[in-house]
Coordinates of C-alpha atoms in Angstrom, one line a residue:
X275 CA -2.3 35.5 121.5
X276 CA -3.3 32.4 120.8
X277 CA 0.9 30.6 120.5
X278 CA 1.0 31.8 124.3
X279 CA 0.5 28.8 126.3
X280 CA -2.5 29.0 128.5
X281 CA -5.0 30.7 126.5
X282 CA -7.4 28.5 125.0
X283 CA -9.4 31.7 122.4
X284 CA -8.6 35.7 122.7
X285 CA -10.7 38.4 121.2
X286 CA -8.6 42.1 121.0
X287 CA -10.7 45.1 120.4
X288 CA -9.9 48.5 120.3
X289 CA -11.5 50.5 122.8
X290 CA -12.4 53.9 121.1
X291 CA -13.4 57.7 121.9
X292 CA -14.6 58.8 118.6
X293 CA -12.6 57.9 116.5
X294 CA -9.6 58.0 118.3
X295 CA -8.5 54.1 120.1
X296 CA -7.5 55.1 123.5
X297 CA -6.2 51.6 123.9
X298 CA -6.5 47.9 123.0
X299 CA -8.3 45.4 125.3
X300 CA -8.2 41.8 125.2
X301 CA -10.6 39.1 126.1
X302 CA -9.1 35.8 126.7
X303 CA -10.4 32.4 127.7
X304 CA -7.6 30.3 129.6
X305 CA -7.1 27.1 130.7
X306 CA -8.3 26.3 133.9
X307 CA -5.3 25.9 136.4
X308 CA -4.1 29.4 135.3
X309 CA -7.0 31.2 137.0
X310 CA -5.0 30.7 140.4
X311 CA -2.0 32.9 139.8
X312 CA -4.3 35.6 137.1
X313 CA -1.7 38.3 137.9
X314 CA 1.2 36.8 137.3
X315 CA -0.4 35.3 134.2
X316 CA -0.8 38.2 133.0
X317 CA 2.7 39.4 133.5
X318 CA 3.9 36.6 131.5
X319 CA 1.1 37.0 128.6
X320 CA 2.5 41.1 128.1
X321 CA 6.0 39.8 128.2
X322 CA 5.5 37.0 125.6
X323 CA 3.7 39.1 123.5
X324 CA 6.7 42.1 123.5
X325 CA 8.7 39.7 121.9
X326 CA 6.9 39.3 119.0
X327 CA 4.9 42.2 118.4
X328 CA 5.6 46.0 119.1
X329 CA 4.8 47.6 122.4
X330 CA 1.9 49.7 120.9
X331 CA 0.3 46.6 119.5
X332 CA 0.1 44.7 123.2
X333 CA -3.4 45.2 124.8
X334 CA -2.8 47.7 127.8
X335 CA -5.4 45.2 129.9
X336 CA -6.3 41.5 129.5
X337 CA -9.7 40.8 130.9
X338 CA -10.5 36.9 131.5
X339 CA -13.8 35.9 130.6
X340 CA -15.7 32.3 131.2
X341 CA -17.3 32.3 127.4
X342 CA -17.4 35.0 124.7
X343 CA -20.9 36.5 123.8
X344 CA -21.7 35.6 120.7
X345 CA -24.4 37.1 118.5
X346 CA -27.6 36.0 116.2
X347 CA -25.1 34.6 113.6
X348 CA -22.9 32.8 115.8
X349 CA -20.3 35.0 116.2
X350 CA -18.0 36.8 118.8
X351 CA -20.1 39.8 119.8
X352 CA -17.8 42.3 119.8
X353 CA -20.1 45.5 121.1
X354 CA -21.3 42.8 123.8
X355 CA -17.1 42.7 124.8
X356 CA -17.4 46.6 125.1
X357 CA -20.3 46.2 127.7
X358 CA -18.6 43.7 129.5
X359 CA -15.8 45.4 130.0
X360 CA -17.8 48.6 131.0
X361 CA -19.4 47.0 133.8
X362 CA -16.2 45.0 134.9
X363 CA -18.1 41.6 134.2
X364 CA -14.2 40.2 133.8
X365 CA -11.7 38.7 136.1

């Protein structure tokens, strides 16, 4: 994600039951004027993605965060990204 213009960093994770992934989720950060339109922004980020990637490889939803969490070692928190996205603390 990150040679689609607007995002600054993205983190995809895959959102599990089990050990089954029920679907990918992505965390981006973007630059600021694109948190006017975040819809359409989104529409274009899916579509730029299908070209270059499979369909099944496209996170199903792009959640915009502020900052990543970051653990004790100074790096993305990924477990952290599941909680977030649990309690909807994404635009």
């Amino acid at each position: 994600m990150h040679r689609v213009p607007g995002i600054i960093d993205a983190v995809t994770i895959p959102l599990k039951v089990g050990n089954a992934v029920k679907k990918l989720i992505a965390f981006i950060k973007v630059e600021p004027d694109k948190k006017n339109a975040i819809p359409e922004f989104k529409t274009f980020v899916k579509q730029t993605l299908l070209i270059s990637i499979p369909e099944y490889m496209v996170p199903s939803e792009l959640c915009i965060i502020d900052e990543f969490p970051v653990n004790t070692n100074h790096k993305i928190d990924r477990k952290e990204l599941t909680v977030y996205y649990s309690k909807g603390l994404w635009m």
